[in-house]
mmCIF file of C-alpha atoms in Angstrom:
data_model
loop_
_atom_site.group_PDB
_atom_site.id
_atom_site.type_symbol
_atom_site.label_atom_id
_atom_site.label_comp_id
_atom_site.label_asym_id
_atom_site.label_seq_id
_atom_site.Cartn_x
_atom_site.Cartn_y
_atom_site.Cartn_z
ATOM 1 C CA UNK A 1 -90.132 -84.969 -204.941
ATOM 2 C CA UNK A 2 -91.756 -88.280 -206.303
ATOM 3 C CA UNK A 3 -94.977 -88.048 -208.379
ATOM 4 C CA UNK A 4 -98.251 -88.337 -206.483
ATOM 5 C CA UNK A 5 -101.287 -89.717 -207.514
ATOM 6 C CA UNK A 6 -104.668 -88.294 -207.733
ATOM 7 C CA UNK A 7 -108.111 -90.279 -208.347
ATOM 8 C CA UNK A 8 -111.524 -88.491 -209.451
ATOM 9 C CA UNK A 9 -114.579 -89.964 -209.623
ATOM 10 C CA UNK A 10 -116.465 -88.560 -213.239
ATOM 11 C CA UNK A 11 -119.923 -88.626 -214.105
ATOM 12 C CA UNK A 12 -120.995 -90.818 -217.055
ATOM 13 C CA UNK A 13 -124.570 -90.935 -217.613
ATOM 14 C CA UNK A 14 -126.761 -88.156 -216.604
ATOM 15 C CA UNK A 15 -127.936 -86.934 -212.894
ATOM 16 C CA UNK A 16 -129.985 -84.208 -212.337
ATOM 17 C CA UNK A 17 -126.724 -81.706 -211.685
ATOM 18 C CA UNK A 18 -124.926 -83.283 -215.002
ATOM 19 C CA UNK A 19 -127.959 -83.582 -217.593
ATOM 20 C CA UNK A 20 -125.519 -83.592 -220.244
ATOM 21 C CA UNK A 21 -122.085 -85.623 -218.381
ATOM 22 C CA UNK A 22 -118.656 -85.729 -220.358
ATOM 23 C CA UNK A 23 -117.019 -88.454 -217.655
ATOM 24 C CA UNK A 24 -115.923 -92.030 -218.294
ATOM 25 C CA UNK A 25 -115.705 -93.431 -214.847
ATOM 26 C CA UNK A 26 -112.946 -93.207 -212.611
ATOM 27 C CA UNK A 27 -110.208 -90.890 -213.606
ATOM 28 C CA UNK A 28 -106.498 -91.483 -212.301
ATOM 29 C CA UNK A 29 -103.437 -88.718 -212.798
ATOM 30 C CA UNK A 30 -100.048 -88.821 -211.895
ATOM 31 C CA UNK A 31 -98.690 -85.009 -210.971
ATOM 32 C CA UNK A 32 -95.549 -83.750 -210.335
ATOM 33 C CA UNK A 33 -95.891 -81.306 -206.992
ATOM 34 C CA UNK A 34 -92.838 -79.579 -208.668
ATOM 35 C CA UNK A 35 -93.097 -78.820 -211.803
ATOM 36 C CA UNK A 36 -96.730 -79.765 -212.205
ATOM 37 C CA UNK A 37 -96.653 -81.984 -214.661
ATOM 38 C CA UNK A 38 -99.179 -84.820 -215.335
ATOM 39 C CA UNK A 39 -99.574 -88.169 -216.627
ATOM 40 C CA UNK A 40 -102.900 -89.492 -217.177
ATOM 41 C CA UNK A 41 -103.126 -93.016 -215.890
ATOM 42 C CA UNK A 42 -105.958 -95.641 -216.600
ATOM 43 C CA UNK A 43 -109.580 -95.195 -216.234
ATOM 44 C CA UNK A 44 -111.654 -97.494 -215.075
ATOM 45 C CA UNK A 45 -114.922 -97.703 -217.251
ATOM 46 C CA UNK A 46 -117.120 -100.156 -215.777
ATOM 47 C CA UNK A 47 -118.682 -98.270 -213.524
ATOM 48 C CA UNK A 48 -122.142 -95.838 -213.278
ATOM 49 C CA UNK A 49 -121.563 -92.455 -211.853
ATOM 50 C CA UNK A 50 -119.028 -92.750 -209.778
ATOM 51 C CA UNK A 51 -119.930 -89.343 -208.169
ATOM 52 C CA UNK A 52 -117.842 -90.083 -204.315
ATOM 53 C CA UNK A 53 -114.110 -91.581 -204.005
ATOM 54 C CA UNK A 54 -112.698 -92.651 -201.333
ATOM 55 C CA UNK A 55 -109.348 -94.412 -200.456
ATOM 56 C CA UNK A 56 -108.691 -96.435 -197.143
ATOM 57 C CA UNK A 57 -106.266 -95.598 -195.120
ATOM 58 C CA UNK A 58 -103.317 -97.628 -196.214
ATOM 59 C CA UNK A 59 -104.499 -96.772 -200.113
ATOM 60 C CA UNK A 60 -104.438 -100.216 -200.855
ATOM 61 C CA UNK A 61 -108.542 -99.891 -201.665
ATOM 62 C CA UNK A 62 -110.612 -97.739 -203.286
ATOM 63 C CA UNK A 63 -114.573 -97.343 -202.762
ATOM 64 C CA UNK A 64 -117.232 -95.713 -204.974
ATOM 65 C CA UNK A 65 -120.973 -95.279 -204.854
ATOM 66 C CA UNK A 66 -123.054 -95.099 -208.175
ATOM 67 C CA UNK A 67 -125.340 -92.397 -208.168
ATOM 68 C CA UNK A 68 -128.431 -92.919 -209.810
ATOM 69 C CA UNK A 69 -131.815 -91.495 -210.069
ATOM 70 C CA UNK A 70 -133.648 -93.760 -211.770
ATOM 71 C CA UNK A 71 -132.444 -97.641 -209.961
ATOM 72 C CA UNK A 72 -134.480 -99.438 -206.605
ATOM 73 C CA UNK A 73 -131.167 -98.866 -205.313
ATOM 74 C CA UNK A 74 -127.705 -97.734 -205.837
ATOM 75 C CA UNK A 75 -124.162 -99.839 -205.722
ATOM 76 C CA UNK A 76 -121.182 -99.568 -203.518
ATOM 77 C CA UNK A 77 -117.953 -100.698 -205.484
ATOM 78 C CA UNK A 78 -114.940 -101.702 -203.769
ATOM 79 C CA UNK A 79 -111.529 -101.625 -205.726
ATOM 80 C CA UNK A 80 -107.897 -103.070 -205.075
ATOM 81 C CA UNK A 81 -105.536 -100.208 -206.016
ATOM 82 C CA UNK A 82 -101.887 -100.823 -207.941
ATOM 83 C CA UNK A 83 -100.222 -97.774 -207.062
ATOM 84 C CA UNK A 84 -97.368 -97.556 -208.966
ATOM 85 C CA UNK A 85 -99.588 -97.870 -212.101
ATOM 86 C CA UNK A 86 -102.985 -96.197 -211.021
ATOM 87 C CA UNK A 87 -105.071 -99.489 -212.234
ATOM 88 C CA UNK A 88 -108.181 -100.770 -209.953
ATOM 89 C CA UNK A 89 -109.311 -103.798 -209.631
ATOM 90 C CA UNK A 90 -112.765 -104.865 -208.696
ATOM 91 C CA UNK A 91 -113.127 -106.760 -205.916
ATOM 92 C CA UNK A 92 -116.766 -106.936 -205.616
ATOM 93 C CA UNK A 93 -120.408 -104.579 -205.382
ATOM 94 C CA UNK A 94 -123.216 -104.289 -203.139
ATOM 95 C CA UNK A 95 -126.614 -102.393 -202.841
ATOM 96 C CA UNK A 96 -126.420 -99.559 -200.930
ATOM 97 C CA UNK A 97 -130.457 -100.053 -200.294
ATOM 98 C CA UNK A 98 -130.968 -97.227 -200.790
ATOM 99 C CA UNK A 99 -131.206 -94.290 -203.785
ATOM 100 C CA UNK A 100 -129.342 -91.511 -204.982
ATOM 101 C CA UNK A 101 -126.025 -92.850 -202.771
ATOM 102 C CA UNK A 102 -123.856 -89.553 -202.548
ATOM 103 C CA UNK A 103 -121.293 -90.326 -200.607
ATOM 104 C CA UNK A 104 -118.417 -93.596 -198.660
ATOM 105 C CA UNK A 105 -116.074 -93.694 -196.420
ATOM 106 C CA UNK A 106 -113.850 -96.593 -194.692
ATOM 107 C CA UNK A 107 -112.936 -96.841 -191.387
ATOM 108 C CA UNK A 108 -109.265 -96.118 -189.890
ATOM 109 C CA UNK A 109 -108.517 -100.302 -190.186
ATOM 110 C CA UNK A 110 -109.946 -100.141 -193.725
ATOM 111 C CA UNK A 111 -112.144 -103.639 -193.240
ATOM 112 C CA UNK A 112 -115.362 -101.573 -192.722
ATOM 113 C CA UNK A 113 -117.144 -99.028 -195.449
ATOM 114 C CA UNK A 114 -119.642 -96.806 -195.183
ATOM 115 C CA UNK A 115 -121.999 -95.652 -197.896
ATOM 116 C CA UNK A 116 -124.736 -92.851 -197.146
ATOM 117 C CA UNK A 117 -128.275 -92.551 -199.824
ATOM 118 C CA UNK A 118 -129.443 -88.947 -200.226
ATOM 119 C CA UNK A 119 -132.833 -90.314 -201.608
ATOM 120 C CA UNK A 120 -134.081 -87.861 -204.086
ATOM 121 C CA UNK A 121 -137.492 -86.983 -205.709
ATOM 122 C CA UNK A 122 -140.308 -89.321 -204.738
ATOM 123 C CA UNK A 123 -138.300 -92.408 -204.642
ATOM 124 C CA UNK A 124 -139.007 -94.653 -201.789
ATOM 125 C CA UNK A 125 -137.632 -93.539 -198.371
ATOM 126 C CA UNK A 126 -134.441 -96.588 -198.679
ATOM 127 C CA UNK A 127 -132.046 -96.780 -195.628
ATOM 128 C CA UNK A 128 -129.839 -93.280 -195.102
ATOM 129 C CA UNK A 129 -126.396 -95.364 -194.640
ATOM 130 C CA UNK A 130 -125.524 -98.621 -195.843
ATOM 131 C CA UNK A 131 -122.553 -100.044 -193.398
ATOM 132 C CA UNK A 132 -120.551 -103.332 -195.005
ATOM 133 C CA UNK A 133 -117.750 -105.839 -193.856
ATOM 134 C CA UNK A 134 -114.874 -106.334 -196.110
ATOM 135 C CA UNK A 135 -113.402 -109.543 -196.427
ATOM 136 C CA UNK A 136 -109.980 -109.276 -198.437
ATOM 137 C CA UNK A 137 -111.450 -105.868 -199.812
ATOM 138 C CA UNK A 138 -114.595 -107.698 -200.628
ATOM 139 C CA UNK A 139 -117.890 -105.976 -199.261
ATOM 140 C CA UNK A 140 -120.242 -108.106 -197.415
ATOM 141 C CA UNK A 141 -124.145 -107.116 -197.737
ATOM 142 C CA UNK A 142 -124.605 -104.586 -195.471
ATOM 143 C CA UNK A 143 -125.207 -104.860 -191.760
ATOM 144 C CA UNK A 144 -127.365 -101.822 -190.837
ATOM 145 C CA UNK A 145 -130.957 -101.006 -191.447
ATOM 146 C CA UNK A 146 -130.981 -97.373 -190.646
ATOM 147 C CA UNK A 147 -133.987 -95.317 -192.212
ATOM 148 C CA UNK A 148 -134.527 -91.368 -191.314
ATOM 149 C CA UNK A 149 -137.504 -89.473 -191.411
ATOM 150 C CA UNK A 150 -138.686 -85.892 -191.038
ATOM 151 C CA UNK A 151 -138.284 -82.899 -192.623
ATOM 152 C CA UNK A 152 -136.821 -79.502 -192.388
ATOM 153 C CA UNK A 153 -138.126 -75.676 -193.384
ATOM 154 C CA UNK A 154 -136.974 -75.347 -196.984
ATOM 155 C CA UNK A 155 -139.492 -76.746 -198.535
ATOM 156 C CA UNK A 156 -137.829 -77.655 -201.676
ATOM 157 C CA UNK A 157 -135.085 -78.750 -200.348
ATOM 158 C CA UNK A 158 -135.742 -80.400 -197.052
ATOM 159 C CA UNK A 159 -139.253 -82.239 -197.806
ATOM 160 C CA UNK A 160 -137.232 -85.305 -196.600
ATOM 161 C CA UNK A 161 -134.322 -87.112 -195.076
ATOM 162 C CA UNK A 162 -131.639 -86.488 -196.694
ATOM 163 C CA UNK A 163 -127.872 -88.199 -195.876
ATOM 164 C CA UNK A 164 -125.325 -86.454 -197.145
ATOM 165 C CA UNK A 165 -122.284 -87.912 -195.958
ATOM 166 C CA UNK A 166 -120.942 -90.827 -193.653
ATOM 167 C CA UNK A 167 -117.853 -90.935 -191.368
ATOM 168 C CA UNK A 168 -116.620 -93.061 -188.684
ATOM 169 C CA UNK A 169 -115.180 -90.635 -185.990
ATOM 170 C CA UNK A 170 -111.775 -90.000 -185.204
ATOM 171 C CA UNK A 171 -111.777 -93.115 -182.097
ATOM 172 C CA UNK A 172 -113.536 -95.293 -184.523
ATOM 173 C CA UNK A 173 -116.286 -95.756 -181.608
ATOM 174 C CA UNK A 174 -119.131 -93.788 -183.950
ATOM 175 C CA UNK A 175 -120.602 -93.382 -187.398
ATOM 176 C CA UNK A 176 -121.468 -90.244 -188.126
ATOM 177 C CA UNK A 177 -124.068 -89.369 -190.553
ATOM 178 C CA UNK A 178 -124.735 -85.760 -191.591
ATOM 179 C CA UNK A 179 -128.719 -85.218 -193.082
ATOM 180 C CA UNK A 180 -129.491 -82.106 -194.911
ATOM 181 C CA UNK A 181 -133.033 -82.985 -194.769
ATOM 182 C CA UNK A 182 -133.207 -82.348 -191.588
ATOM 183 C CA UNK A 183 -130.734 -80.526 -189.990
ATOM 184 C CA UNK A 184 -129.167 -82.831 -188.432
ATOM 185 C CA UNK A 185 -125.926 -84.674 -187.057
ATOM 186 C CA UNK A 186 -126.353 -88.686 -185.805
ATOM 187 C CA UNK A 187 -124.127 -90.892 -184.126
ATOM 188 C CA UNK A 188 -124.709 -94.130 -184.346
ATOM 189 C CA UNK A 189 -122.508 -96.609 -182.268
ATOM 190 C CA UNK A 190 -120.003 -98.382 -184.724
ATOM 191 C CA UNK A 191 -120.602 -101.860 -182.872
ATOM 192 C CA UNK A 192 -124.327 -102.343 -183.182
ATOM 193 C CA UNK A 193 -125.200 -99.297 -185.413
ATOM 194 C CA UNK A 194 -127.950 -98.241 -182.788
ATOM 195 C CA UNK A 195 -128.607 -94.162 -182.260
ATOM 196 C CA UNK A 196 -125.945 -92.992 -179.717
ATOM 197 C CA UNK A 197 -127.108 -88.998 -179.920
ATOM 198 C CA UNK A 198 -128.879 -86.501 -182.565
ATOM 199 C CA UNK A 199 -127.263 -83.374 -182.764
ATOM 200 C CA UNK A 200 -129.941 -80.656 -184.228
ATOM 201 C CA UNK A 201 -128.198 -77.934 -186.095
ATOM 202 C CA UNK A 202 -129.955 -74.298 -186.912
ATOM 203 C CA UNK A 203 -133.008 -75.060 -188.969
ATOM 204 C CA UNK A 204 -133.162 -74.470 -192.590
ATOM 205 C CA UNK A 205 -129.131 -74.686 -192.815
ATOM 206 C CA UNK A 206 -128.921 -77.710 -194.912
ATOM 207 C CA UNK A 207 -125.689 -79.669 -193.360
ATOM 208 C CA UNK A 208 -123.654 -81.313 -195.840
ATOM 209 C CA UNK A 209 -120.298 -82.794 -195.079
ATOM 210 C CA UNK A 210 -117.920 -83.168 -191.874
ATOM 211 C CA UNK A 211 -114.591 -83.609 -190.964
ATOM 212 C CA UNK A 212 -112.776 -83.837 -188.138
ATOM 213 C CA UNK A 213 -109.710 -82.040 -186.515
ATOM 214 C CA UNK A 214 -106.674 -83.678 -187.227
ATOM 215 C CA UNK A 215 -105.768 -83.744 -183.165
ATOM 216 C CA UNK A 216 -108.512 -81.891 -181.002
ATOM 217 C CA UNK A 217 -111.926 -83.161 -180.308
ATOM 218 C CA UNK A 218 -113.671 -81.242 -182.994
ATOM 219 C CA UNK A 219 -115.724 -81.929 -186.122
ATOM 220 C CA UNK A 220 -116.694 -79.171 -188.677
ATOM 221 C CA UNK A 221 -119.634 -79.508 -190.672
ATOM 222 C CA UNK A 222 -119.840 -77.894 -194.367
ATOM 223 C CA UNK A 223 -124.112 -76.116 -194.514
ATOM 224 C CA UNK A 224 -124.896 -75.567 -198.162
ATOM 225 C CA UNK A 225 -128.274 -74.028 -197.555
ATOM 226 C CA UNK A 226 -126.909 -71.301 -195.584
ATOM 227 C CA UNK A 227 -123.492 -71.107 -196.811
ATOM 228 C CA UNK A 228 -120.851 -71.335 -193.674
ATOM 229 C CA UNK A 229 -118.832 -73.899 -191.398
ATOM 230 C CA UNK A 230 -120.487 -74.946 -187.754
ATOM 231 C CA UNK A 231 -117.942 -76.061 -185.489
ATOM 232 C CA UNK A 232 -118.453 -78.929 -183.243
ATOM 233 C CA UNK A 233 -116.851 -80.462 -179.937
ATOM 234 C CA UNK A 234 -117.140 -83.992 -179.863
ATOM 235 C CA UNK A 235 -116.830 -85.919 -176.501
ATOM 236 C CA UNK A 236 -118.633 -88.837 -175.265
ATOM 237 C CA UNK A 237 -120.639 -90.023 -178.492
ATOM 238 C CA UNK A 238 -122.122 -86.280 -178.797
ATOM 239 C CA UNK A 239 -121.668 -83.087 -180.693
ATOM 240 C CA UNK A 240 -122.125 -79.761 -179.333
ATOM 241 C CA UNK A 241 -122.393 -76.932 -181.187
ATOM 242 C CA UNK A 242 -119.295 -74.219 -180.698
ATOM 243 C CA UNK A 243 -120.020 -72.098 -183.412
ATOM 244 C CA UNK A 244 -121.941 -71.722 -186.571
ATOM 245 C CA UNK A 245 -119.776 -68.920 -189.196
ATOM 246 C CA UNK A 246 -120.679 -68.026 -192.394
ATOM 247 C CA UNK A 247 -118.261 -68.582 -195.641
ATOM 248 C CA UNK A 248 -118.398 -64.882 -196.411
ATOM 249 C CA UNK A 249 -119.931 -62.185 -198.605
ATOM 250 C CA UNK A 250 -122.576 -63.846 -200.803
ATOM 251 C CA UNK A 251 -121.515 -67.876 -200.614
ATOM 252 C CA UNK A 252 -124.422 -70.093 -201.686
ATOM 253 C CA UNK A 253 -124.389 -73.254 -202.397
ATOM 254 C CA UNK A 254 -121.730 -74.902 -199.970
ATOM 255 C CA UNK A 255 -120.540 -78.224 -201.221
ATOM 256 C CA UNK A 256 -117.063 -79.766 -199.710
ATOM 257 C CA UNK A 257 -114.942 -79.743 -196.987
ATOM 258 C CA UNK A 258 -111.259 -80.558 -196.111
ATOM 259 C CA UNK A 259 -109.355 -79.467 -192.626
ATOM 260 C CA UNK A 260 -105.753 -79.303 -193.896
ATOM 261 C CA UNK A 261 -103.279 -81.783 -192.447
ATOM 262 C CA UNK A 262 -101.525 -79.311 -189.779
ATOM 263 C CA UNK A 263 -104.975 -78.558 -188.414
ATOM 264 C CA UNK A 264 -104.782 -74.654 -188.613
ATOM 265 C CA UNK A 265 -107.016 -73.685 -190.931
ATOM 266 C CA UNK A 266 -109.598 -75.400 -193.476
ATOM 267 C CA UNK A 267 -111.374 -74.652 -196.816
ATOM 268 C CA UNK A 268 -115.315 -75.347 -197.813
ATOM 269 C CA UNK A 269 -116.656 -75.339 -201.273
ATOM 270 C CA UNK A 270 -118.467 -72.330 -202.294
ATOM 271 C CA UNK A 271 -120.201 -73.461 -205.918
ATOM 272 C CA UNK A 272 -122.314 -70.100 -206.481
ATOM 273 C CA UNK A 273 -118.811 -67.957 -206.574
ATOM 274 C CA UNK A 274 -117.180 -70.768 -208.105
ATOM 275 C CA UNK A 275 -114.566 -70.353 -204.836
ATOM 276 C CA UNK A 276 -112.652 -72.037 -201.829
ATOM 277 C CA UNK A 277 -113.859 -70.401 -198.829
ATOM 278 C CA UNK A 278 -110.635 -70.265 -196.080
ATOM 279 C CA UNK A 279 -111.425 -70.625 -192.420
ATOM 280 C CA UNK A 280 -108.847 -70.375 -190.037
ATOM 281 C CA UNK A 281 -109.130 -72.571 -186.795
ATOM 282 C CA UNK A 282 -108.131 -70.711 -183.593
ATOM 283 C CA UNK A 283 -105.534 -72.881 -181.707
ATOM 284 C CA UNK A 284 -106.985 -73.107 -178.886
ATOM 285 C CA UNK A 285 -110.669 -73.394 -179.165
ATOM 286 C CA UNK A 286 -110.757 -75.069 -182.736
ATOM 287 C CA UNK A 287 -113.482 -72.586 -183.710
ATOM 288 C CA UNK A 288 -113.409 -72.053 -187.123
ATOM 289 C CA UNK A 289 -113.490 -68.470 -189.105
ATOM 290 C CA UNK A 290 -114.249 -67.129 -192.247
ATOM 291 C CA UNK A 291 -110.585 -66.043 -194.027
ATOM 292 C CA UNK A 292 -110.909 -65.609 -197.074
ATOM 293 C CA UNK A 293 -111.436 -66.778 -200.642
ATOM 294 C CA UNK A 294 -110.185 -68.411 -204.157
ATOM 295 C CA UNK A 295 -111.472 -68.903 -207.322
ATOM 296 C CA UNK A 296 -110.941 -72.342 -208.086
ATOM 297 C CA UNK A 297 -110.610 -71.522 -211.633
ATOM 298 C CA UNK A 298 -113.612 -73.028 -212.675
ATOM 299 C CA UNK A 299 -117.396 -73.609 -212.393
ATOM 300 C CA UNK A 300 -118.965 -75.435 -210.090
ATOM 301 C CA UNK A 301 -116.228 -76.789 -207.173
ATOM 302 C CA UNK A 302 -117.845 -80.177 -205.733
ATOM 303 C CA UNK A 303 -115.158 -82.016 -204.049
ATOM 304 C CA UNK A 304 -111.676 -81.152 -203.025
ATOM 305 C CA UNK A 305 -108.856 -82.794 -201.359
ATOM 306 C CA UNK A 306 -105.138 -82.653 -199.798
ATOM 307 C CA UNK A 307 -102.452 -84.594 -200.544
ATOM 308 C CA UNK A 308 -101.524 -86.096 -197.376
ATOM 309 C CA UNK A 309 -98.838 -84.002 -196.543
ATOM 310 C CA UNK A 310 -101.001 -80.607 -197.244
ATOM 311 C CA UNK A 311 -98.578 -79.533 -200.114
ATOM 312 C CA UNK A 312 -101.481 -80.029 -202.935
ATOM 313 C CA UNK A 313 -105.114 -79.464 -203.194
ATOM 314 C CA UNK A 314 -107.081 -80.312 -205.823
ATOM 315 C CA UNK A 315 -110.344 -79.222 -206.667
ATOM 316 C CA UNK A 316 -113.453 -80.932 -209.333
ATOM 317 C CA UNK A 317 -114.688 -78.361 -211.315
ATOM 318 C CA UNK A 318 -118.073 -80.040 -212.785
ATOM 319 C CA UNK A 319 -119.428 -78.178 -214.646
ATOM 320 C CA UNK A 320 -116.078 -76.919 -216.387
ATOM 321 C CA UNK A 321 -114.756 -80.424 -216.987
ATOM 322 C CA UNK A 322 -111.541 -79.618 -215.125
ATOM 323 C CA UNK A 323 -109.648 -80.619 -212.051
ATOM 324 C CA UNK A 324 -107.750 -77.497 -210.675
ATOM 325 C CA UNK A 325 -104.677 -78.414 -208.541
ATOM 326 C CA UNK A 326 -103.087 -75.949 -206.187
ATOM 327 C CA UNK A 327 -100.258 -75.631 -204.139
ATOM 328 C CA UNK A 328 -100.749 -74.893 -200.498
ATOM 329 C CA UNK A 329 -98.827 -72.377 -198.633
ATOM 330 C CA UNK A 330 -98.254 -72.316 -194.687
ATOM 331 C CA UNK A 331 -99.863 -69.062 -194.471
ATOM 332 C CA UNK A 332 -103.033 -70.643 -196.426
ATOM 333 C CA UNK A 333 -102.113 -69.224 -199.617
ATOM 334 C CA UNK A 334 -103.683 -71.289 -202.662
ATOM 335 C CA UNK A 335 -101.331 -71.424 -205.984
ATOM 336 C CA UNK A 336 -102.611 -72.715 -208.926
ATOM 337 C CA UNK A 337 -100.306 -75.367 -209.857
ATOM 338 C CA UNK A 338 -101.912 -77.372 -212.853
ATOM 339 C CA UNK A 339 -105.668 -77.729 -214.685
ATOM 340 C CA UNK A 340 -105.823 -80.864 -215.564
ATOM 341 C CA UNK A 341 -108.879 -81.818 -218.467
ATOM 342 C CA UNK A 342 -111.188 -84.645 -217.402
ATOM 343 C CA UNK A 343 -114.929 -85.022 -218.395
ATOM 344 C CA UNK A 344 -117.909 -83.818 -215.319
ATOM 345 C CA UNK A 345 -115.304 -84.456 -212.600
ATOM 346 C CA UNK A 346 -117.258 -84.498 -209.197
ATOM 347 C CA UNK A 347 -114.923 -85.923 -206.608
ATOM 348 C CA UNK A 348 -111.026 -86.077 -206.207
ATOM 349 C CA UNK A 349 -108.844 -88.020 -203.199
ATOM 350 C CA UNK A 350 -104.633 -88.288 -203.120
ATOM 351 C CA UNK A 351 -103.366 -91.875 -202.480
#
């Protein structure tokens, strides 16, 4: 089998969760799903805390947000991609307006990206998602102006808005946008950007990333206060909630989440056991269940990702300056394949 290749975004100057960061920018690794074998590829440098990676759908792009804690706002960067060499090429920046940007995304026709601002501290309350046209891959300022407010029960953790994540939904009709500040799933209608629904998930559970079924009308939404996976049903610009399950004996801190390609079961990032959590998704109902777990043979698991044909996961290990890469059974079964070195890794993505 041909040599895939495997992008990680690496902290390089310090954030609150990487005082002391080891990173140089964006990582890039060539593995062998056989043998597991690697080739490090070229790193791209000019760049701040590249903390969230994301590829478009076609790979020819790649997008990453600086995250910063002390800038008026942070910076979206949008890169062509050579893939048979693993070199990027910046094709231009914008503000995200707002602070602390955590996470991107493109849409499925890859001329659209996404960019959600966490806000931390007592910076000014900046918009919660930055939404930009590309032209050629290069981002156009953005076109929303989309501020939250509120606040949920933990008090220090949920004294504001906080956007964790952006997605467009599956029909490309929506943006979703996933707040840990307050509890909270919106919709916003990918034409004009304007509030299609609120979804208001248990209070206190901190929601942190979503993804969607690969062919049912279901989203699952990673909760890192309250460790677990809520299951969603998606229909007619609205979630409902289906099921809220924890990630299993003494999970804290969720962090990622990816649904594997074959939509059976997925895993969610459990950073206080420094583990995978495994939730199987019943076939008919798409309800998801607590499975299982695996170490991901380091500390601190941010960010994972599939290979697109489910063969290979990979996992950033911050705190442990490591990328673990595993194979992936059909029955679930995580191998490890490969730890490759590479400084305060804190997100991964497969061309």
């Amino acid at each position: 089998m041909s040599r895939v290749l495997l992008f990680t975004g690496c902290v390089n100057q310090p954030v609150g969760y990487a005082k002391t960061p080891n990173g140089k920018g964006i990582a890039c690794f060539f593995i062998d799903p056989d043998t597991g074998a690697v080739e490090p590829g070229p790193i791209y440098t000019d760049i701040v805390n590249p903390t969230f990676v994301a590829l478009s759908g076609d790979g020819s792009r790649l997008a990453a947000i600086s995250e910063t804690e002390d800038q008026p706002t942070d910076t979206l960067s949008v890169f062509g991609v050579n893939a048979a060499t693993g070199a990027l090429t910046l094709l231009g920046r914008q503000s995200t307006r707002g602070t602390t940007a955590c996470h991107c995304a493109f849409d499925a026709s890859g001329t659209m990206v996404a960019a959600a601002n966490y806000t931390e501290g007592v910076q000014p309350p900046g918009d919660a998602i930055s939404v930009h046209r590309l032209d050629a891959g290069v981002p156009a300022p953005a076109l929303t102006r989309i501020v939250h407010a509120g606040h949920g029960p933990n008090a220090a953790r949920q004294a504001r808005s906080h956007a964790h994540c952006v997605r467009w939904t599956p029909d490309q009709a929506y943006i979703a946008v996933v707040d840990l500040g307050i509890d909270s799933v919106r919709l916003y209608r990918a034409t004009d950007f304007a509030l299609a629904s609120e979804t208001k998930l248990p209070a206190g559970i901190g929601p942190r990333h979503i993804a969607f079924h690969p062919h049912k009308p279901i989203a699952y939404v990673m909760t890192e206060l309250e460790t677990g996976v809520v299951t969603l049903a998606y229909a007619d610009g609205r979630f409902d909630i289906l099921a809220v399950a924890p990630a299993g004996p003494g999970a804290q801190h969720g962090a990622g989440i990816a649904v594997a390609p074959g939509g059976t079961r997925l895993f969610g990032g459990d950073r206080g056991n420094h583990a995978l959590a495994r939730f199987a998704i019943d076939p008919v109902s798409g309800v998801a269940r607590y499975a299982g777990s695996t170490p991901t043979g380091g500390v601190h698991p941010r960010d994972h990702a599939f290979g697109a044909n489910g063969r290979l996961l990979a996992v950033a290990n911050v705190h442990s300056d490591t990328v673990q890469v595993f194979t992936h059974a059909s029955d679930g079964t995580l191998t490890p394949l490969v730890t490759i070195p590479t400084g305060t890794p804190t997100a991964v993505a497969f061309l």
